[in-house]
Coordinates of C-alpha atoms and ligand atoms in Angstrom, one line a residue:
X1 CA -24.5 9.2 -0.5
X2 CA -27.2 10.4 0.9
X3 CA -25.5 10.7 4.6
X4 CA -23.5 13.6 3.1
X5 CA -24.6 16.6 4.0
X6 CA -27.7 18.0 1.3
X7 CA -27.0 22.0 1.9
X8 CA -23.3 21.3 0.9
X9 CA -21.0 24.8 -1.2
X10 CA -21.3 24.8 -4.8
X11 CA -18.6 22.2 -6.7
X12 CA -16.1 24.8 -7.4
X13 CA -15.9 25.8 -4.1
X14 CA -15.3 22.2 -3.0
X15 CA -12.5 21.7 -5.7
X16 CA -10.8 24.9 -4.3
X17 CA -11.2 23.7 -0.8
X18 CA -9.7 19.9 -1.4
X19 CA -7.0 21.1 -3.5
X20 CA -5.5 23.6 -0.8
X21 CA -6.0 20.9 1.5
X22 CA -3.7 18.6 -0.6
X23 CA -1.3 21.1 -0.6
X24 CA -1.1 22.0 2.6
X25 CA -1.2 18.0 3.6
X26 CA 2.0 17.7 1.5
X27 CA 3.6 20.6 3.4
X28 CA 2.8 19.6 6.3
X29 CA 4.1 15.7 5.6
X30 CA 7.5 17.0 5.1
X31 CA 7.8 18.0 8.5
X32 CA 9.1 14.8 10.7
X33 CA 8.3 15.1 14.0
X34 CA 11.6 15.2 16.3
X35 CA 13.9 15.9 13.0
X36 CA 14.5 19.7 12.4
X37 CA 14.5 21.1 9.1
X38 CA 17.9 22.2 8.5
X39 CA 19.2 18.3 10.2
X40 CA 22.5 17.4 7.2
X41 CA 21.4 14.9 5.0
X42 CA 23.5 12.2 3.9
X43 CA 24.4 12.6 0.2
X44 CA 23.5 10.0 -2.2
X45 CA 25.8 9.1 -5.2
X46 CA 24.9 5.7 -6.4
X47 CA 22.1 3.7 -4.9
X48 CA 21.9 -0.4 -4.3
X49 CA 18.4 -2.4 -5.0
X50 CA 18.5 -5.8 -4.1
X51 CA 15.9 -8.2 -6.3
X52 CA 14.6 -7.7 -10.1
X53 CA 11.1 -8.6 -9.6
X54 CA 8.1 -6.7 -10.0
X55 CA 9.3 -3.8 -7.5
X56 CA 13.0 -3.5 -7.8
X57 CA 12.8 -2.9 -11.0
X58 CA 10.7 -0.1 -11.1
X59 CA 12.1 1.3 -7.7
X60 CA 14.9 1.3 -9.7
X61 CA 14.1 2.6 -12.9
X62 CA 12.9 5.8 -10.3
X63 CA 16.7 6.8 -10.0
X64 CA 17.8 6.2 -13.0
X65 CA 15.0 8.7 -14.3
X66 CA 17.4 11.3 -12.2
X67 CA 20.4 10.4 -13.2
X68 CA 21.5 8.4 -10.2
X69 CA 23.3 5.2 -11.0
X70 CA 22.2 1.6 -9.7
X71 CA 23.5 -1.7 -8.7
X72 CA 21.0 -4.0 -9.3
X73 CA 21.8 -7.5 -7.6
X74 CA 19.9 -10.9 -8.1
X75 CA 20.5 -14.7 -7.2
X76 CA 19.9 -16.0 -10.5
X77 CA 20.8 -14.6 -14.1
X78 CA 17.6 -15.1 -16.2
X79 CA 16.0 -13.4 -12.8
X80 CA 18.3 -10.6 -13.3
X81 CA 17.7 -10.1 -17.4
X82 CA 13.8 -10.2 -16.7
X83 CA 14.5 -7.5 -15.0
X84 CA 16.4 -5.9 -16.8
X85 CA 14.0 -6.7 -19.6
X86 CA 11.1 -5.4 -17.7
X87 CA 12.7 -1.8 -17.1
X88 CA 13.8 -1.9 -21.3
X89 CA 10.5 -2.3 -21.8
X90 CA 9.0 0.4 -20.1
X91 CA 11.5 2.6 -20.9
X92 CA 10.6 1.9 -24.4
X93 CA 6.7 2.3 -24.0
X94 CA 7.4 5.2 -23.3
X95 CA 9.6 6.3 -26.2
X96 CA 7.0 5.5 -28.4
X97 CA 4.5 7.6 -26.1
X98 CA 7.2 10.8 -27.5
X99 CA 8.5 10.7 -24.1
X100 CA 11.8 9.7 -24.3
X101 CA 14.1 9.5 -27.2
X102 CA 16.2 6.4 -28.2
X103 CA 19.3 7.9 -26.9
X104 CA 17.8 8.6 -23.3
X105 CA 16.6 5.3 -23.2
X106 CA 19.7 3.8 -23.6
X107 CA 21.8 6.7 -21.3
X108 CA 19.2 5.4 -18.8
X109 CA 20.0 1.2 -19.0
X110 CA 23.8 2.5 -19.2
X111 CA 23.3 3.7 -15.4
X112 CA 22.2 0.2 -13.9
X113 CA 24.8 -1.7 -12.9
X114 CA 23.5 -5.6 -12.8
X115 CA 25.2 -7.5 -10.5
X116 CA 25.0 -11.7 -9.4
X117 CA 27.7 -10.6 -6.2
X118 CA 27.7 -8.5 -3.4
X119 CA 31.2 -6.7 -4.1
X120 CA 29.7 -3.6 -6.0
X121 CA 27.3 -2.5 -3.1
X122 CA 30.6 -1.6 -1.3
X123 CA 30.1 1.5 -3.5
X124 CA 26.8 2.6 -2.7
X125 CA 25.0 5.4 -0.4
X126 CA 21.9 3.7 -0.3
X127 CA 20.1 0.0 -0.5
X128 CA 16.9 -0.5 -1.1
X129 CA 15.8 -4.9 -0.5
X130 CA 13.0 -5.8 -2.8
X131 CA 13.2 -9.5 -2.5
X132 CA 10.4 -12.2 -1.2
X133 CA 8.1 -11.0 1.5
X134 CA 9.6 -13.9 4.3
X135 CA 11.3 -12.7 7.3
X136 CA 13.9 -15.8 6.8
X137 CA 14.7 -13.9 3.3
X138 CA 15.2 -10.5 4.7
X139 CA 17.6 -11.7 6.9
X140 CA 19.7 -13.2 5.3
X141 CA 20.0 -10.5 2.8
X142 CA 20.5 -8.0 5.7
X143 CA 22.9 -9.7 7.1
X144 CA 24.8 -10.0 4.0
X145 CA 24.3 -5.8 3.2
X146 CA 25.6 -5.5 7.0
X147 CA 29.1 -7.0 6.0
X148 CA 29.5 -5.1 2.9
X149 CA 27.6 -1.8 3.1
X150 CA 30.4 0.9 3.8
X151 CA 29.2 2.7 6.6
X152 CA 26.9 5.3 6.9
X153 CA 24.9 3.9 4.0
X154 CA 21.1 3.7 4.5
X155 CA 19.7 -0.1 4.5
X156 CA 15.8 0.4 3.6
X157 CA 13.4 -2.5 2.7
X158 CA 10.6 -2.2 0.8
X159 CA 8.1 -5.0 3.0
X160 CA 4.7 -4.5 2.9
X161 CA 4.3 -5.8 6.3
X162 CA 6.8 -6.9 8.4
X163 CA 8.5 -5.3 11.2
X164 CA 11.3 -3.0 10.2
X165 CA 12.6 -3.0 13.7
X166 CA 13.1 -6.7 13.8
X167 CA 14.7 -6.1 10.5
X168 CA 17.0 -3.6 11.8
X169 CA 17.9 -5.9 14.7
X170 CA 19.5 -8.4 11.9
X171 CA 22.2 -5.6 11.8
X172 CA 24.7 -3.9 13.7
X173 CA 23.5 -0.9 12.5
X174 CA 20.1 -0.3 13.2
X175 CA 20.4 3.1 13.0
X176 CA 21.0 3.2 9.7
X177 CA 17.6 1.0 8.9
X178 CA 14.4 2.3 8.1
X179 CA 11.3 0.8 5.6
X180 CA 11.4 3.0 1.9
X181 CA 7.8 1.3 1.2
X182 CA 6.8 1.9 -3.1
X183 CA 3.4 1.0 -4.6
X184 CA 3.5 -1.1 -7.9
X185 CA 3.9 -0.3 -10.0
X186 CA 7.1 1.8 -8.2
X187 CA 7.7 3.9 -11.5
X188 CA 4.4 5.0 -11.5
X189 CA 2.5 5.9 -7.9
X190 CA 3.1 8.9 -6.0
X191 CA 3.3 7.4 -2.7
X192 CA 6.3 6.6 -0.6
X193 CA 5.8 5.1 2.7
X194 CA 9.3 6.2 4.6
X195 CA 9.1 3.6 7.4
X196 CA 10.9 4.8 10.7
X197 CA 11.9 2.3 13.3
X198 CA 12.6 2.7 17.0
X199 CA 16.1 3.6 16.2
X200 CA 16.0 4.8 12.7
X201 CA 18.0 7.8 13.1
X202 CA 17.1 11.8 12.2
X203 CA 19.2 12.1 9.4
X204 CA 18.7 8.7 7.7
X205 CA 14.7 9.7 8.0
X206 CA 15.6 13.4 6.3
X207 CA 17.7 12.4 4.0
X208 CA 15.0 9.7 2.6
X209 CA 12.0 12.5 2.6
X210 CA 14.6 14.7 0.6
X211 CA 15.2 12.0 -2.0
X212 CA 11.9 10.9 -2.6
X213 CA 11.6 14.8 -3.3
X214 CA 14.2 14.8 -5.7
X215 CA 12.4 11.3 -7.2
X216 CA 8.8 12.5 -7.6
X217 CA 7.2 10.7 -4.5
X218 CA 4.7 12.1 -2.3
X219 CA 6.2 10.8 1.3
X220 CA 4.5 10.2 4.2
X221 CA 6.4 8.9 7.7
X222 CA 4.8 6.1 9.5
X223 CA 5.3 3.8 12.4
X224 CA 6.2 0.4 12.5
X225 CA 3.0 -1.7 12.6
X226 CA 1.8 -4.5 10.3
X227 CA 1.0 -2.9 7.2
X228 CA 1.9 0.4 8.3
X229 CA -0.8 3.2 7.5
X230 CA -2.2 2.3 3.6
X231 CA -1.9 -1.6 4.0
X232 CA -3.1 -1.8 7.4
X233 CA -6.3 -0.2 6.6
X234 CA -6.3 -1.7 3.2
X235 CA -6.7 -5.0 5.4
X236 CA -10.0 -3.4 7.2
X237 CA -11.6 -2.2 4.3
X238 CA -10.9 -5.8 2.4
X239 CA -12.4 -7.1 5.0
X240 CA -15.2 -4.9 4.9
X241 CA -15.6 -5.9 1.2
X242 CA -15.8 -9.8 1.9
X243 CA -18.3 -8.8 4.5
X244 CA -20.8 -7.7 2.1
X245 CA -19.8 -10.7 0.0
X246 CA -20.7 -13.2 2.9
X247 CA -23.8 -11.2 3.3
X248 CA -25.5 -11.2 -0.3
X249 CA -23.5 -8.8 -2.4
X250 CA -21.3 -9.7 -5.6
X251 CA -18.0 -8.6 -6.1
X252 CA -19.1 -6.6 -9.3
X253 CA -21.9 -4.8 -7.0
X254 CA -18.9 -3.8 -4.5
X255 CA -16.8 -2.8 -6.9
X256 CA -19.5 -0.7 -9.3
X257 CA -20.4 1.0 -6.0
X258 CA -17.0 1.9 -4.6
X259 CA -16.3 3.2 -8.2
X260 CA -19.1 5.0 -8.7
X261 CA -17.7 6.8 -5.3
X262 CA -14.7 7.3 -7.3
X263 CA -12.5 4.7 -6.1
X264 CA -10.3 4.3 -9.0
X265 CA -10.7 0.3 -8.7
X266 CA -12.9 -1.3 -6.7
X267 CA -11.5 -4.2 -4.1
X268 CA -11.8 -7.0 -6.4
X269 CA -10.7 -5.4 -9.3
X270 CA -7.8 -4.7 -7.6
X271 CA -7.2 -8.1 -6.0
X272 CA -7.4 -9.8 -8.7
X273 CA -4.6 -7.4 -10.1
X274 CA -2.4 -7.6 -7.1
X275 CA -2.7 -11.5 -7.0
X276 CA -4.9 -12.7 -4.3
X277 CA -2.0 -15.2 -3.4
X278 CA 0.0 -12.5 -1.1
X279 CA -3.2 -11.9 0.9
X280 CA -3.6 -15.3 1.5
X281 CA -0.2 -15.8 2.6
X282 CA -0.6 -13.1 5.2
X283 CA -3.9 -14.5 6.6
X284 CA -2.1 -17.9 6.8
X285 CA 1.1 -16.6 8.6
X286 CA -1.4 -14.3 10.7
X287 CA -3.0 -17.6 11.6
X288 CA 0.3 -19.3 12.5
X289 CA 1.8 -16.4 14.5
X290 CA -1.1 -16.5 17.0
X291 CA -1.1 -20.4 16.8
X292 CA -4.7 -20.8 15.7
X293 CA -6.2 -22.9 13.0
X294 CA -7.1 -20.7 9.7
X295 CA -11.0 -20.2 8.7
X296 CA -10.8 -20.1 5.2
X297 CA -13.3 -17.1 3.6
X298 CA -14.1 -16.4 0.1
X299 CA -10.4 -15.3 -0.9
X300 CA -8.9 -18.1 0.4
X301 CA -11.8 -21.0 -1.2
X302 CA -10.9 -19.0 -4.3
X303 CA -6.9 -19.7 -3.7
X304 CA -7.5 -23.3 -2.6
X305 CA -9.0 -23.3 -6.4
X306 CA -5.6 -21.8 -8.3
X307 CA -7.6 -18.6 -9.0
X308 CA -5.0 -16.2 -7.9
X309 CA -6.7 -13.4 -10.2
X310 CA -5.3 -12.0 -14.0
X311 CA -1.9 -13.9 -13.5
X312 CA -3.7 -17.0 -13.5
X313 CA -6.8 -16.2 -15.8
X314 CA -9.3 -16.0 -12.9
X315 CA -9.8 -15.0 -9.3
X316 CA -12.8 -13.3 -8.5
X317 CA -13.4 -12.5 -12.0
X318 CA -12.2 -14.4 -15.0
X319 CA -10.2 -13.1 -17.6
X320 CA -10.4 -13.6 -21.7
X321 CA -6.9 -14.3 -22.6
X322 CA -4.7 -11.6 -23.6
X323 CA -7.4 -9.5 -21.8
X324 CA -7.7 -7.3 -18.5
X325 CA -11.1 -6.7 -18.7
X326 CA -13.0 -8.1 -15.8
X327 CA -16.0 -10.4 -16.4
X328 CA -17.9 -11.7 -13.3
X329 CA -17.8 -15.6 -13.0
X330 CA -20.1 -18.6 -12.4
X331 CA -17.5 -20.6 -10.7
X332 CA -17.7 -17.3 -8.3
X333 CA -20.7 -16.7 -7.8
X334 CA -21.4 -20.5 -6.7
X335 CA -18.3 -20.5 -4.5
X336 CA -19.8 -17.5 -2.4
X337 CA -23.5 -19.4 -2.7
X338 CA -21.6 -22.5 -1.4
X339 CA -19.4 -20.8 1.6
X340 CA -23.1 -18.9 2.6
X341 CA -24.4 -22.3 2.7
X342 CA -22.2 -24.2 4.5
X343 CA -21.8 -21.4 7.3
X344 CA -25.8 -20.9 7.4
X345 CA -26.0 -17.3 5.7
X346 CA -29.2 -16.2 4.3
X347 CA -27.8 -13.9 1.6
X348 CA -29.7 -10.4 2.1
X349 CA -29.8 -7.6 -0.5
X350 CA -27.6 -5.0 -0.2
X351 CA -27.5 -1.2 -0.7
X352 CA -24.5 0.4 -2.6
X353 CA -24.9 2.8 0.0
X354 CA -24.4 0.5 2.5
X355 CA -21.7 -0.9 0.8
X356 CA -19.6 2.8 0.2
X357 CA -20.5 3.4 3.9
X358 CA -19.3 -0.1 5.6
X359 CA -15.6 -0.1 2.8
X360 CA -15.0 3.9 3.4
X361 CA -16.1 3.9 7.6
X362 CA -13.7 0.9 8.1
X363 CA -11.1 3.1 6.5
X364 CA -11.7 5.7 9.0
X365 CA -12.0 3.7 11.8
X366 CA -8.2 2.0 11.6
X367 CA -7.0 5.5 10.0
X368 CA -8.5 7.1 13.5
X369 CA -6.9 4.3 15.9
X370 CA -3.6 4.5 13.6
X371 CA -3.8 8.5 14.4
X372 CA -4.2 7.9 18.1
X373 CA -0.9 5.2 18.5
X374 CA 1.5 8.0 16.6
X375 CA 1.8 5.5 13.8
X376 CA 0.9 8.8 11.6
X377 CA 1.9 12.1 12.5
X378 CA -1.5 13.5 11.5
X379 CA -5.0 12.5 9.7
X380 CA -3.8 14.9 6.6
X381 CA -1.0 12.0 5.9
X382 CA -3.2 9.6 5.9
X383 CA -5.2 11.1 3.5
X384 CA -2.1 11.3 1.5
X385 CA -1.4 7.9 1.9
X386 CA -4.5 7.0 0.4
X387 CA -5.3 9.2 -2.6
X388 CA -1.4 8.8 -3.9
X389 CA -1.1 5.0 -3.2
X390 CA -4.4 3.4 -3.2
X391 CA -6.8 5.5 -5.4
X392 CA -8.6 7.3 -3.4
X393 CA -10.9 10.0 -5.2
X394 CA -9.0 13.1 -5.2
X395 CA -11.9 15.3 -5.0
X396 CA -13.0 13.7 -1.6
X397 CA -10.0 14.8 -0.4
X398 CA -8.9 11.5 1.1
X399 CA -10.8 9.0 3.7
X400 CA -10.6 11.4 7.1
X401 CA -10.9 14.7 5.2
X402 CA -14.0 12.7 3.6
X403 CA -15.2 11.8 7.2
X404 CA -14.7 15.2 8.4
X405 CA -17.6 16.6 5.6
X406 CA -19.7 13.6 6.2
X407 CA -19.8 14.8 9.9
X408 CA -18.0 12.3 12.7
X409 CA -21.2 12.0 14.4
X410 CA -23.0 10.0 11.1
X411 CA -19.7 8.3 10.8
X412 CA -19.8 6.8 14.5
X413 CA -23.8 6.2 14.3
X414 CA -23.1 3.9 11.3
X415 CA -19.9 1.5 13.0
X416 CA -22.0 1.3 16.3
X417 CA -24.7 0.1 14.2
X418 CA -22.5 -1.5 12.5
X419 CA -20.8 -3.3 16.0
X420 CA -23.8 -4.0 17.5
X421 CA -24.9 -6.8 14.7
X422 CA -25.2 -10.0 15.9
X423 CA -21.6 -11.8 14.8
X424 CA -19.8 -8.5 14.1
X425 CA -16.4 -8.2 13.9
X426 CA -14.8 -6.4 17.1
X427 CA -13.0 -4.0 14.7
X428 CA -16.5 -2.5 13.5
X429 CA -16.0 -1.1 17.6
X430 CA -15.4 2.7 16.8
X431 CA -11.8 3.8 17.5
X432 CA -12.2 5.6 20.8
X433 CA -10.6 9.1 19.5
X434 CA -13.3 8.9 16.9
X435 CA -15.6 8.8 19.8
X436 CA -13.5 11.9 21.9
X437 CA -13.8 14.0 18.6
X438 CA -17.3 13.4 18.5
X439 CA -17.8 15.0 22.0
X440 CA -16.1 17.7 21.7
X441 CA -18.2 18.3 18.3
X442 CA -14.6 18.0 16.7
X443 CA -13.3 16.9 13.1
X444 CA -9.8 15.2 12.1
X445 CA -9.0 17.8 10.4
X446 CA -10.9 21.2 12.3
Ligands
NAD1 N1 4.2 -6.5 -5.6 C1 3.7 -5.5 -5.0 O1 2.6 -5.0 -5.3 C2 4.4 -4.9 -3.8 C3 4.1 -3.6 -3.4 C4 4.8 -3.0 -2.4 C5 5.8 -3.7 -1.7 N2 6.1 -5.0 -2.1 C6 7.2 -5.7 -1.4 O2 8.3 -5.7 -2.2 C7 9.1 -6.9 -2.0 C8 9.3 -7.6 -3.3 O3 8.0 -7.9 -3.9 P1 7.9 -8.2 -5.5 O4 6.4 -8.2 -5.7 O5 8.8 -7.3 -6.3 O6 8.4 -9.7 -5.5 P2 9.0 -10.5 -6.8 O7 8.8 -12.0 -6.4 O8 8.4 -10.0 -8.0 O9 10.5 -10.2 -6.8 C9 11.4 -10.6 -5.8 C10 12.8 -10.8 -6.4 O10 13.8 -10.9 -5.4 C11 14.7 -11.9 -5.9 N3 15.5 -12.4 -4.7 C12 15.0 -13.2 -3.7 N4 16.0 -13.4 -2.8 C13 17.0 -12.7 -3.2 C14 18.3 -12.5 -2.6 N5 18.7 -13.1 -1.5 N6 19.2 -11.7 -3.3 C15 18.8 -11.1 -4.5 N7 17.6 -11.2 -5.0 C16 16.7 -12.0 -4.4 C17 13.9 -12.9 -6.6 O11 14.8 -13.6 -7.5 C18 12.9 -12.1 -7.3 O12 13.3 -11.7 -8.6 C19 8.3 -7.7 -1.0 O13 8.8 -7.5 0.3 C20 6.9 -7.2 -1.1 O14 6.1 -7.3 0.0 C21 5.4 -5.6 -3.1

C-alpha cells in the first residue's frame, strides 16, 4: 500500500518485531483484569456440550484430544450420530495424515458419552451450549442445565452474538455463566473468545483461560456486546466489503485485493463458506429489534435467490459440484448491476488500494471504539482476536498493530474522507480515541 510508510526496516527486522509482539500479546491476554493470578480454579473432570452440529462437535472433539471425557446431548438421534459421524471422520483424516493411530482414534470416540437426556450432565464440571443461534433456544436449554447442573459447574455458550448476560439471567446462577466463544471449525482455530458477563465470577473467568491453555486455544477476554470483539468488527468490515460492491467493485476484485494484503480469504470467499444465511438472519432480527423495515443489500437479494454460498452451490460465487473452488457468476454480477440500478448508483472504478484501505480502516475504527468501552482489555487482544480467529496476516501483526505502522494520522485522514462522502455511513465517523491518539502523536500500541 502505498500509505505505508516507504523508509520502512529491512523484512527481517519486521518479522523479529511482529513475532515478539505476538508473544508478548499472548502474555499479556492471560492477564484478566480484576482476577489475580494465583485466584483457585475450578477443576474440570468431565465436560457437558450440548448440540452435535457443526460446532459441538469439534468443540468437543478439543477435550477429547486431552483426555477429558464428554457428554454429548442432542434432541434427535440421527442429529446425534451425524455428529458423532462428523468427529469419526475427522479423527480418521487424520490417521491417514500419520497423526493418529487406529487405536487413539478409537481411545478418543470411547471418551464421548452421547446422550438423548439430561441425567448424565449431573456429572459434569463444565457445559458448553452449541445449539441454534435463537435466544428462545438458549433458554430453554439453560433453563434445563440450571435444574441439573450440580453446582459450581460452569454454564458457557458458544453464541456468536447474543447477550450472555441475558443468558445468564435464564439461571439462578449467573455467576457461574460466561460466553466460551470457538471459531469453525472449533478443532482447528486458535482463538477462544472467553465471554465475561456482568456477574461472571473471577474464578469461573480463570479457570476457562486455564483450560483453553491446557486445550490449545489462544484466549482472549471480551465484553458483552453484539458480536463481541472479532464478530462485531467482522460486521464493519463486511460492510465495508458490500460498500465497494454497491460502488463498482466485484466480489473477486475485493477478495484478490484483501488477499493479496494477506488476508487468508477474502470476504466473499469466506461468506460463501460460512453460509450467507446466518448474516442475513442477524440483519433481519437487527431490523426487528429496532422495529424498522429491512433494506435488503446485495447479501440479502442473493438470499432471497436460495444462494446461501458452497452449501447450496452458489452465493456470491458458484460452485462446480463436488468443488470448492470459487468461480465468479453472471447471475452475480447482474444482481449487483440490477440493485446499482434500481437505487441510482453509477458504478465507479475502484482501486485495490482503496479497497485494503476502506475493509482494514473499518477494522480499526470499531477495534478502537471497542478499546475505548472496556469491551477489550487492550488493542494487543484484539490483534489476537483477529490473526488466530479470522485470518489476519500474521506478519502485519494484526489490524491495530498494522494501524500503528501505517501511522494513526493516515488512518484518520482516510475515514474522515471516508465520512464526509455524500451518503456515508455514520460508522465511517472516526472512533474518537482514534482521534485523542492522534493528538497526542500516539499509537495503539506505543
Ligand atoms: N457455525 C459457525 O461458524 C459458528 C461459529 C461460532 C459460533 N457459532 C455458534 O454456535 C452455535 C451452534 O452453531 P452451529 O453452526 O454448530 O449450529 P448447527 O445447526 O450446526 O448445530 C446446532 C445443533 O444443536 C442441536 N440442538 C438444537 N436445540 C437443541 C437442544 N435443545 N438440545 C440439544 N441439542 C439441540 C441441533 O439438533 C443441531 O444439531 C450457535 O449459537 C452459533 O451462533 C457458530
Amino acid at each position: 500500500m502505498s500509505s505505508v510508510n516507504s523508509s520502512r526496516p529491512p523484512q527481517a527486522e519486521v518479522a523479529a518485531e511482529v513475532a515478539a509482539f505476538i508473544e508478548h500479546a499472548q502474555r499479556l491476554a492471560s492477564q484478566i483484569l480484576g482476577v489475580p493470578a494465583d485466584t483457585p480454579l475450578r477443576p474440570i473432570h468431565k465436560v457437558g456440550v450440548i448440540g452435535a452440529g457443526t460446532m459441538g462437535s469439534g468443540i468437543t472433539m478439543n477435550f477429547l484430544n486431552v483426555g477429558v471425557p464428554v457428554v454429548l446431548l442432542e434432541m434427535k438421534q440421527d442429529a446425534l450420530d451425524r455428529g458423532l459421524a462428523t468427529i469419526r471422520r475427522n479423527y480418521e483424516n487424520s490417521m491417514k495424515k500419520g497423526k493418529l493411530t487406529a487405536d487413539e482414534v478409537e481411545a478418543r470416540m470411547a471418551l464421548i458419552q452421547p446422550s438423548l437426556d439430561h441425567e448424565p450432565l449431573r456429572q459434569v464440571d463444565l457445559v458448553i451450549e452449541a445449539v441454534f443461534e435463537d435466544m428462545s433456544v438458549k433458554e430453554k436449554v439453560f433453563k434445563a442445565l440450571d435444574e441439573v447442573v450440580p453446582p459450581g459447574a460452569i454454564l458457557a455458550s458458544n453464541t456468536s452474538y447474543l447477550d450472555i448476560d441475558r443468558i445468564a439471567g435464564f439461571t439462578k446462577r449467573p455467576q457461574d455463566v460466561l460466553g466460551l466463544h470457538f471459531f469453525s471449525p472449533a478443532h482447528v482455530m486458535r482463538l477462544l473468545e472467553v465471554v465475561r458477563g456482568a456477574k461472571t465470577a473471577p474464578d469461573v473467568l480463570a479457570t476457562s483461560m486455564a483450560l483453553a491453555k491446557t486445550i490449545g486455544k489462544v484466549a482472549v477476554v471480551s465484553g458483552v456486546c453484539d458480536g463481541f470483539i472479532g464478530n462485531r468488527m467482522l460486521a464493519r468490515y463486511g460492510a465495508a466489503a458490500q460498500g465497494l460492491i454497491h460502488a463498482g467493485a466485484l466480489p473477486q476484485q475485493v477478495d484478490a485485493a484483501l488477499q493479496a494484503f494477506g488476508m487468508a480469504m477474502g470476504p466473499f470467499r469466506m461468506g460463501d463458506l460460512a453460509g450467507l444465511d446466518i448474516g442475513w438472519a442477524t440483519r433481519k432480527r437487527r431490523a426487528a429489534e429496532a422495529g424498522v423495515p429491512m433494506r435488503p443489500i446485495v447479501a440479502d437479494l442473493l438470499c432471497e435467490a436460495g444462494r446461501f454460498g458452497q452449501k447450496t452451490g452458489a452465493g456470491w460465487y458458484r460452485y462446480e459440484p463436488g468443488s470448492r473452488e470459487p468461480l465468479p457468476d453472471p447471475v452475480t454480477e447482474q444482481l449487483i448491476a440490477d440493485y446499482r440500478a434500481a437505487h441510482g448508483i453509477t458504478p465507479r472504478a475502484v482501486s485495490d488500494e482503496e479497497v485494503v484501505q476502506r475493509c482494514i480502516y473499518a477494522l480499526v475504527n470499531e477495534g478502537a471504539r471497542i478499546l475505548e468501552e472496556g469491551i477489550a482489555a487492550r488493542a494487543s487482544d484484539i490483534d489476537l482476536v483477529y490473526l488466530y480467529g479470522y485470518g489476519f496476516p500474521k506478519h502485519r501483526g494484526g489490524p491495530m498493530f498494522y494501524a500503528d505502522t501505517v501511522g494513526l494520522a493516515e488512518v484518520l485522514r482516510c475515514l474522515e474522507r471516508f465520512a464526509a462522502e455524500p451518503g456515508a455511513d455514520p460508522s465511517w465517523q472516526p472512533a474518537p480515541l482514534l482521534r485523542r491518539l492522534v493528538s497526542q502523536g500516539r499509537g495503539f500500541h506505543r
